[in-house]
Tab-separated table of C-alpha atoms and ligand atoms in Angstrom:
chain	number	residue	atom	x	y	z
A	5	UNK	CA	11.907	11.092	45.050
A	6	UNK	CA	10.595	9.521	41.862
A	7	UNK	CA	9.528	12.601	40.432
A	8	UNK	CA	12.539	15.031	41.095
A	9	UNK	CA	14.611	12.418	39.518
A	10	UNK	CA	12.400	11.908	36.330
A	11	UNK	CA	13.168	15.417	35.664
A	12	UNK	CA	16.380	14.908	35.130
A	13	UNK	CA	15.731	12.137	32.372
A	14	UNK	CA	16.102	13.861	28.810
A	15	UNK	CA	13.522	11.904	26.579
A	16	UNK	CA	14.923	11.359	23.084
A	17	UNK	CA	14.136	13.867	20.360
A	18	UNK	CA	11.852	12.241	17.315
A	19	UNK	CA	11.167	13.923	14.101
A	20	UNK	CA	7.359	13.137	13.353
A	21	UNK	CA	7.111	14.291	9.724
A	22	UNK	CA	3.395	14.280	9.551
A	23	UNK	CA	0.629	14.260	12.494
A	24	UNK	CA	-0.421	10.937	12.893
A	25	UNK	CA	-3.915	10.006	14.792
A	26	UNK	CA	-4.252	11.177	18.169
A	27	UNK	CA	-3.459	8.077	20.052
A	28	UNK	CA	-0.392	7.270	18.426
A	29	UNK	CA	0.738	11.337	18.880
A	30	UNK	CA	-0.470	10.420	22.351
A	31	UNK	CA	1.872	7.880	22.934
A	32	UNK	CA	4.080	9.425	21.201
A	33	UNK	CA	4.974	12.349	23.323
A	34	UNK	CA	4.358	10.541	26.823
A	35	UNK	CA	7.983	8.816	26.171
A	36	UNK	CA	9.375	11.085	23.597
A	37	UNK	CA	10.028	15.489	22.790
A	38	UNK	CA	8.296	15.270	20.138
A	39	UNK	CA	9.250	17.850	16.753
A	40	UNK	CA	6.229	17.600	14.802
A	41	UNK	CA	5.998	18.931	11.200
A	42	UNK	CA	2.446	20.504	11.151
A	43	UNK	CA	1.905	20.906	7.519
A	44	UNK	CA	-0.783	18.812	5.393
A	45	UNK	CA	1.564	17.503	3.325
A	46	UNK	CA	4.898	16.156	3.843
A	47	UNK	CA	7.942	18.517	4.377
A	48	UNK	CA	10.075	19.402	1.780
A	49	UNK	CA	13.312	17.876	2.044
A	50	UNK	CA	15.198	20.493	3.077
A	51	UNK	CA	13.305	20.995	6.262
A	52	UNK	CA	13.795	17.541	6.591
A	53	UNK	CA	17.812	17.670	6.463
A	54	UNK	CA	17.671	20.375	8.229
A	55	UNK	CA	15.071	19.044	11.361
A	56	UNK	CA	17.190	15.704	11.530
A	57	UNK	CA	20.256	17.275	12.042
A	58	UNK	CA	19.316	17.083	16.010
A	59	UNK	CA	16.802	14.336	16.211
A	60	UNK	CA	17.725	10.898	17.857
A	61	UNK	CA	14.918	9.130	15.430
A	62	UNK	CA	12.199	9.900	12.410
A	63	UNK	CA	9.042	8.792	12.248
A	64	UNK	CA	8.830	8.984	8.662
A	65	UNK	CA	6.078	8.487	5.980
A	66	UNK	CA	6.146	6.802	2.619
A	67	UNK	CA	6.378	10.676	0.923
A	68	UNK	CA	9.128	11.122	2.589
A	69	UNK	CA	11.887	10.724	-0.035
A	70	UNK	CA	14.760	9.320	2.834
A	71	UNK	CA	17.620	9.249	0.652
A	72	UNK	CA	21.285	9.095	1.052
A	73	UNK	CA	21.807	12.634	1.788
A	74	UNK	CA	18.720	12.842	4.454
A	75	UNK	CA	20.492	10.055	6.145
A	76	UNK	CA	24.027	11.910	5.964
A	77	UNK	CA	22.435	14.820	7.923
A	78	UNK	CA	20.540	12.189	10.609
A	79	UNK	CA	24.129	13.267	12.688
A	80	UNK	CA	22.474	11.353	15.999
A	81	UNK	CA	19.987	9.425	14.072
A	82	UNK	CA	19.244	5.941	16.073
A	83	UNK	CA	16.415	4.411	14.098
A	84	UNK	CA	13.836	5.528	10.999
A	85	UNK	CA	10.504	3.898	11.854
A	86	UNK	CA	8.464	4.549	9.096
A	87	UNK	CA	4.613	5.028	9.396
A	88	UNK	CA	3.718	2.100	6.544
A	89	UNK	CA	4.449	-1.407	5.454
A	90	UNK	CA	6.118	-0.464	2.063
A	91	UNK	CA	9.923	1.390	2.824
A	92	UNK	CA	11.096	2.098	-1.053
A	93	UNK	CA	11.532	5.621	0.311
A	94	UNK	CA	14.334	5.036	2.041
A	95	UNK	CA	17.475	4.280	1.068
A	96	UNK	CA	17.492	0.979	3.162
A	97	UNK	CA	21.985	0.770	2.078
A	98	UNK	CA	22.558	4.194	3.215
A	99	UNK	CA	20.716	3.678	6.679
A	100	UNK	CA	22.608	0.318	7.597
A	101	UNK	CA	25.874	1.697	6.366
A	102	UNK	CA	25.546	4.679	9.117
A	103	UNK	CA	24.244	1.675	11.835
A	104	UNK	CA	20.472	3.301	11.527
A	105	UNK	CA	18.162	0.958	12.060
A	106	UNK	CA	14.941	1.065	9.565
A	107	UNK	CA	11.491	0.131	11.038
A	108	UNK	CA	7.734	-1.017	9.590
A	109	UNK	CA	4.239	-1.447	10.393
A	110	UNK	CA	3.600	-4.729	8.779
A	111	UNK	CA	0.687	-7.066	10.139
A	112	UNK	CA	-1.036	-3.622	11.331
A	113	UNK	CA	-2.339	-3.761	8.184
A	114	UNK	CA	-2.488	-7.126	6.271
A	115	UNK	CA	-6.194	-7.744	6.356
A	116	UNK	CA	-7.180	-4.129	5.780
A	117	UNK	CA	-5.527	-3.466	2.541
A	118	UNK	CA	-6.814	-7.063	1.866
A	119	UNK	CA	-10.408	-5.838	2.396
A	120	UNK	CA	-9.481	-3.317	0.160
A	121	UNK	CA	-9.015	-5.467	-2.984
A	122	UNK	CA	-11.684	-6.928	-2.630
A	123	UNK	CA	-13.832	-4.075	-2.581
A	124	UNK	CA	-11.932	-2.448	-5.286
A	125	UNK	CA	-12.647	-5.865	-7.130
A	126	UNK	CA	-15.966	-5.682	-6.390
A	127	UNK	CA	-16.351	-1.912	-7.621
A	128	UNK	CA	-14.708	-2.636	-11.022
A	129	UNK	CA	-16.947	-5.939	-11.670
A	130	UNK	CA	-20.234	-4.617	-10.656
A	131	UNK	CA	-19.086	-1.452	-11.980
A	132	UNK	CA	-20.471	0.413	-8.878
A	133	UNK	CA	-18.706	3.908	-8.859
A	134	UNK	CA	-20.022	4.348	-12.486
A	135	UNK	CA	-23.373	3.136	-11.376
A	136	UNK	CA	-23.662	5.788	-8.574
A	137	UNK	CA	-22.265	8.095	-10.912
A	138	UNK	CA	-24.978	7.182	-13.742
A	139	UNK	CA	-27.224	8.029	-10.759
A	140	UNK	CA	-26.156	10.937	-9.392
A	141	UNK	CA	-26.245	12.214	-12.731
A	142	UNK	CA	-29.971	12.108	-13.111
A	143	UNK	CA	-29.343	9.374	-16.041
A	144	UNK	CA	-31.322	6.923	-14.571
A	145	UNK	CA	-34.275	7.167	-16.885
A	146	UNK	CA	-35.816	3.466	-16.768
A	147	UNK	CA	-36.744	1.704	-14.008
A	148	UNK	CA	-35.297	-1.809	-14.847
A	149	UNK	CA	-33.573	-2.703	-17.882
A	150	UNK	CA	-32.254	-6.368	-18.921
A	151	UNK	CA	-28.960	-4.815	-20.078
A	152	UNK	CA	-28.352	-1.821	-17.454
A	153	UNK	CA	-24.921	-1.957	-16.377
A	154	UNK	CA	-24.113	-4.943	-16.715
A	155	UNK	CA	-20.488	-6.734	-15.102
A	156	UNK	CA	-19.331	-9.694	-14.625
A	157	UNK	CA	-19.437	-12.526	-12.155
A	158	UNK	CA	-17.068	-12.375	-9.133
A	159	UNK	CA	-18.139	-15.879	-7.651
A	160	UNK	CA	-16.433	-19.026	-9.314
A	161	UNK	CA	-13.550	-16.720	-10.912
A	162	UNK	CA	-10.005	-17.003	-10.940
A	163	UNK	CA	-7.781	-14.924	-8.891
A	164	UNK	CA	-4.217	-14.471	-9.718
A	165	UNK	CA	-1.984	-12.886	-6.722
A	166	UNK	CA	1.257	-11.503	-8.326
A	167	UNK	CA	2.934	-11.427	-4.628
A	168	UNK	CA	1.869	-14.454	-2.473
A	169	UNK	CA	2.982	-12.270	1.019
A	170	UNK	CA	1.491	-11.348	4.073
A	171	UNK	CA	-1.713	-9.411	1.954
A	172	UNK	CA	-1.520	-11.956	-1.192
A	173	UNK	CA	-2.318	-15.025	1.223
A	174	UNK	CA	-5.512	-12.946	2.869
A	175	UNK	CA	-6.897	-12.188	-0.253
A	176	UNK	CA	-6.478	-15.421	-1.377
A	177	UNK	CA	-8.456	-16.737	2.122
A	178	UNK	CA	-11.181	-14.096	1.164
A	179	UNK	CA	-11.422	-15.426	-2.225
A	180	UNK	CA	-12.202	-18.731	-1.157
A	181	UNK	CA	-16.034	-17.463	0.307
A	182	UNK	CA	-16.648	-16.468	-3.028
A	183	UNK	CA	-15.788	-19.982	-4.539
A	184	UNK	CA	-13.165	-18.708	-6.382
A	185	UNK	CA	-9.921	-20.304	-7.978
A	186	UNK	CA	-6.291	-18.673	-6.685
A	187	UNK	CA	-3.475	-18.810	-8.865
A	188	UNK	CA	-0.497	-16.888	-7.409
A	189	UNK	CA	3.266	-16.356	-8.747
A	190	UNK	CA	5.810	-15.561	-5.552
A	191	UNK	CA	9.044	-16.839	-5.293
A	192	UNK	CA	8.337	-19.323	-2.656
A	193	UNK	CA	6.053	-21.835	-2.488
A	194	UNK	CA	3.122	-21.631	0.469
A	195	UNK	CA	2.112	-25.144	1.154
A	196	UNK	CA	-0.598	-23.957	3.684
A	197	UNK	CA	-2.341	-21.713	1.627
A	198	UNK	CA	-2.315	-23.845	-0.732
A	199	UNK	CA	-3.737	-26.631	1.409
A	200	UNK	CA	-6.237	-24.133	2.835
A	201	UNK	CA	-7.438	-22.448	0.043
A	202	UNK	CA	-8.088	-23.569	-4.243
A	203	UNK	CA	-4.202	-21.962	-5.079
A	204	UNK	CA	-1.944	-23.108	-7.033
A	205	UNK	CA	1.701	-21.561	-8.021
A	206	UNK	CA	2.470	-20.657	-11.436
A	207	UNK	CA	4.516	-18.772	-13.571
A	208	UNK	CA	3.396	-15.112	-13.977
A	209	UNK	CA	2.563	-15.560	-18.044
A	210	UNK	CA	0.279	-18.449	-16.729
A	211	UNK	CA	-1.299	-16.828	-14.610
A	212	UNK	CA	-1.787	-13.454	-16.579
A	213	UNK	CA	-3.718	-15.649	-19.416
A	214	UNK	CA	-5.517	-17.825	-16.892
A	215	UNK	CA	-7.057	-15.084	-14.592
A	216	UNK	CA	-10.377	-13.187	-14.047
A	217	UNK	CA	-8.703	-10.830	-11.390
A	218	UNK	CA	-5.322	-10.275	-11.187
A	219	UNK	CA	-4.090	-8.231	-7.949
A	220	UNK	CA	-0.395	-6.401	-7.744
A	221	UNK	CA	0.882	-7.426	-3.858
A	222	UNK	CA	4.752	-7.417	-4.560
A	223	UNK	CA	6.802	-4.718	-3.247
A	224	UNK	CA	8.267	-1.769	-5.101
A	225	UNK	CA	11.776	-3.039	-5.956
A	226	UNK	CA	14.339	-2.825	-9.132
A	227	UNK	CA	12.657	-6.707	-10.196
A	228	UNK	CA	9.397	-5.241	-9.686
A	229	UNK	CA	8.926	-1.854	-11.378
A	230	UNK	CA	7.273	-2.225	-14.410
A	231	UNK	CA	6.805	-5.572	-14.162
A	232	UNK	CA	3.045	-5.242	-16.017
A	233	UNK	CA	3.608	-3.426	-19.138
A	234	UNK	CA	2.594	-3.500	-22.733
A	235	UNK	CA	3.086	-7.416	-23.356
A	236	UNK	CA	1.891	-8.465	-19.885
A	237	UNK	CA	-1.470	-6.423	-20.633
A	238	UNK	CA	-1.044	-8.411	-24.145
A	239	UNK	CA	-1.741	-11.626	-22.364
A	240	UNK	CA	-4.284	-10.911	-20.055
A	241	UNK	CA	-7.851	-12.478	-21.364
A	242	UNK	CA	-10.157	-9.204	-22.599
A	243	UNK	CA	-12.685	-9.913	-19.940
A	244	UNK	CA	-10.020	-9.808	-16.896
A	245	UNK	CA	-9.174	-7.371	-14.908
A	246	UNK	CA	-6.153	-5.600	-12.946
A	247	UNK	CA	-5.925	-4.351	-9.388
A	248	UNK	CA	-3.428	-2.785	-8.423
A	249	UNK	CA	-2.732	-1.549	-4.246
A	250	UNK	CA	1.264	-2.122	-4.054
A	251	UNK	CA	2.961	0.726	-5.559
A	252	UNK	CA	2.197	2.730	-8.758
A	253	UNK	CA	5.652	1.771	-10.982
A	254	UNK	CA	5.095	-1.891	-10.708
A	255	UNK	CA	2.781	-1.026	-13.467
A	256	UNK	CA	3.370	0.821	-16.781
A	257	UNK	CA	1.046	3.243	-16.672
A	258	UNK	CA	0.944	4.325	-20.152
A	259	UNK	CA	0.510	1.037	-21.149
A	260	UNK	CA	-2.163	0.115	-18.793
A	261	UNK	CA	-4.208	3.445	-20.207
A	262	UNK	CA	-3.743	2.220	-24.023
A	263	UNK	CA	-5.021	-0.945	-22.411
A	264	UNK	CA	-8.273	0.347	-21.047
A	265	UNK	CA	-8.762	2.671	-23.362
A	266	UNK	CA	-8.593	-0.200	-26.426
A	267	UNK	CA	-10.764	-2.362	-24.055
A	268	UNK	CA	-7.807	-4.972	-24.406
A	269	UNK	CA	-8.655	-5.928	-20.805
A	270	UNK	CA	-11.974	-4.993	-18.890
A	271	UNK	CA	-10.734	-3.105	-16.145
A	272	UNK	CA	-9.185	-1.619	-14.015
A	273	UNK	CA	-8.522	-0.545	-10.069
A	274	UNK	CA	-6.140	1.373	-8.668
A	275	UNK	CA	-4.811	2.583	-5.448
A	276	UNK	CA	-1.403	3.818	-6.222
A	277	UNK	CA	-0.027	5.439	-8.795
A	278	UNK	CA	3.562	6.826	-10.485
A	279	UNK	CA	2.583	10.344	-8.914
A	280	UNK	CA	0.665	10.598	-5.974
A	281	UNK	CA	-2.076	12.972	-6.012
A	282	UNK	CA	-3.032	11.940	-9.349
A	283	UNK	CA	-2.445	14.537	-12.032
A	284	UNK	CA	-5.187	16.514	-13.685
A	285	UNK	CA	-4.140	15.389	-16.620
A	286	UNK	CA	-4.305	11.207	-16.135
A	287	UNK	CA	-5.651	9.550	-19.019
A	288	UNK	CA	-7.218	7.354	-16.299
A	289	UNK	CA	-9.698	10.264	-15.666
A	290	UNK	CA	-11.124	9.961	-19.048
A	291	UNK	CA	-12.377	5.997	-18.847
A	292	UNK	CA	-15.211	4.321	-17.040
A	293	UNK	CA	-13.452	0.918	-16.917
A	294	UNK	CA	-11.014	2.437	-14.382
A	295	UNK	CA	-11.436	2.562	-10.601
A	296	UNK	CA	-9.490	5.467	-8.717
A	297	UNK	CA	-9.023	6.047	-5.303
A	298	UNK	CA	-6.254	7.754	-3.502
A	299	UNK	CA	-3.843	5.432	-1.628
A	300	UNK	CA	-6.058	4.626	1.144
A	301	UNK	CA	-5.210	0.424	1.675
A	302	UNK	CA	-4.541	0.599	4.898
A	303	UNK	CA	-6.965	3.700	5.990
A	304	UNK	CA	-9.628	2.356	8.459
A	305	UNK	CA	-9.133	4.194	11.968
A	306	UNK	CA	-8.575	0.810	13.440
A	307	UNK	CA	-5.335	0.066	11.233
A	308	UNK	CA	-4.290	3.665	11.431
A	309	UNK	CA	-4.131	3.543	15.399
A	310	UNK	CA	-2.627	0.104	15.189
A	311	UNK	CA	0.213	1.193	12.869
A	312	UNK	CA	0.917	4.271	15.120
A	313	UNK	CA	1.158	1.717	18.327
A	314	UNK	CA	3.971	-0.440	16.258
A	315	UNK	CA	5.834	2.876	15.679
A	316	UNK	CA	5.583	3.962	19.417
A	317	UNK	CA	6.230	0.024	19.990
A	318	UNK	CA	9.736	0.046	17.631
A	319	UNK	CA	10.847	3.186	19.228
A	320	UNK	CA	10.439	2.641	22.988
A	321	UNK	CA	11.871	-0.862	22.653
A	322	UNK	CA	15.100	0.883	19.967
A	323	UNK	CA	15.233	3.377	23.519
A	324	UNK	CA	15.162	1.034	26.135
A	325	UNK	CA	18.204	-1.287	24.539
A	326	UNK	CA	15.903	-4.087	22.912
A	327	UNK	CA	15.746	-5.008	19.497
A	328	UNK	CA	12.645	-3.078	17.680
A	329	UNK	CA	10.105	-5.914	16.528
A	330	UNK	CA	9.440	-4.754	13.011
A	331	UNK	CA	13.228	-4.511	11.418
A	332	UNK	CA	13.595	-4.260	7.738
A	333	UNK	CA	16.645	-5.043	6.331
A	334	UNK	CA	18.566	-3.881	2.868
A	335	UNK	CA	18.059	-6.474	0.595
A	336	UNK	CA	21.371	-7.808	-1.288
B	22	GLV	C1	1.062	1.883	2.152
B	22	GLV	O1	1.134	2.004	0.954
B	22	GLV	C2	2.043	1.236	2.967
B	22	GLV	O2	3.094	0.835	2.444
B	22	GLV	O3	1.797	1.126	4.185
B	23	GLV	C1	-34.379	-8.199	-10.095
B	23	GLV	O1	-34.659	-7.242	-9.396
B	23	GLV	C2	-35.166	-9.412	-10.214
B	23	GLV	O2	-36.210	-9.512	-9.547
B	23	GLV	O3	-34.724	-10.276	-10.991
């Protein structure tokens, strides 16, 4: 009885713009037709107009430029839920004007991208990419030398978190093993971190001549691009340096390689970038005092499989009449 009637229930149609791991896929399809796009990289927007025109949701990606126009074509379009915590690829206005409702992964991958600062902090203080590069290289010439590579101290530092949210906070609670001092500039106060951990709220000049470390954990948004150009480098003390995991334009890039390149600051590390691969041509690629690696803050299999779970989660309950439970909305 059961099963000659679940025949007769049409699942609803999702555009997956990218294969995601298996078990979310695997989830996935048991309560949805799936139309995957199989390519490596994501689809050109075309195909994406023209594969939305049918589909009753998107799982999209944050390459996925989901603008106005995508939106316009999203004819039966219920809900967006994109594969990521960051959403600046979608034109949040355009989705609620049309009654779409726009979805995250957020928690999925606090601590993760967390653990990635602080590697990525690590790396640029100890200076360990160059170090296995020197190496690799066959440089390594004598056994032990008193000035070989030498960095800086990590331990009784000060941190300054430009963005005290969900990933600010955990790097500030990771800092606090390493005895180190958190200044952070947000736009609200967090009287339990604060509490909890050595931070302290400040103004962002303060804390960009006060810091050791200074990690980018805001958002992409209109306040934020650019936000760390030429006179923020300025103030930053010559033996700091910059992490940076949120989103490429929050930081002038130019600037930031005069910066390095001058030594006016120490370092660098960065996850994200203004174009994603990296061109060939990135001043970056020239300088040791820069960290690179490509975009990968949230890109453990654990965190991977959990963010494809929230998806699955924010579409079944979107489906089933309930309110999804990772909502973003357009911000005024
Ligand atoms: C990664 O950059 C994300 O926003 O999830
Ligand atoms: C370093 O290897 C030391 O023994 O100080």
């Amino acid at each position: 009885m059961l099963q000659s009637y679940s025949v007769l229930i049409v699942k609803p149609k999702v555009f997956v713009t990218r294969r995601l791991p298996e078990k979310g896929m695997a989830t996935l399809r048991e309560h949805f037709e799936i139309d995957l796009w199989e390519g490596e990289d994501a689809p050109p927007k075309a195909e994406i107009v023209k594969r939305i025109a049918d589909a009753d949701a998107m799982v999209s990606l944050l390459t996925d430029p989901i603008d106005a126009e995508v939106i316009a074509a999203g004819k039966k379009l219920g809900i967006i839920a994109q594969y990521a915590v960051g959403y600046n690829n979608i034109d949040l206005q355009a989705a609620a004007q049309r009654g779409i409702i726009v979805t995250n992964t957020p928690e999925a991958l606090t601590q993760t991208t967390s653990d990635l600062v602080f590697a990525l902090l690590m790396a640029i203080a100890r200076r360990i990419p160059e170090a296995d590069r020197y190496v690799r290289n066959g440089k390594w010439k004598v056994a032990w030398a008193p000035e070989l590579m030498l960095g800086q101290d990590v331990h009784g530092k000060t941190l300054g978190i430009v963005g005290f949210g969900r990933i600010g906070v955990q790097l500030a609670y990771r800092s606090a093993g390493f005895g180190m001092k958190v200044l952070y500039c947000d736009n609200q106060k967090n009287e339990q971190a604060e509490k909890e951990v050595n931070a302290k709220k400040v103004e962002l000049d303060e804390l960009l001549r006060e810091s050791d470390f200074i990690s980018l954990n805001v958002p992409l948004s209109e306040h934020t691009r650019g936000m760390i150009s030429e006179k923020q480098l300025a103030m930053m003390k010559p033996t700091a340096y910059l992490i940076n995991t949120s989103r490429g334009p929050v930081v002038d890039e130019k600037a930031l390689a005069e910066a390095l390149k001058m030594k006016k600051i120490a370092g660098a590390a960065l996850d994200v970038f203004d174009k994603e691969p990296l061109p060939s041509d990135s001043p970056f690629l020239k300088l040791d005092n820069v960290v690179l690696v490509p975009h990968i803050g949230s890109a453990t299999r654990e965190t991977r499989e959990r963010m494809g779970a929230m998806v699955a989660d924010n579409l079944i309950a979107f489906f089933a009449g309930r309110n999804p439970p990772n909502p973003v909305a357009a911000k005024k």
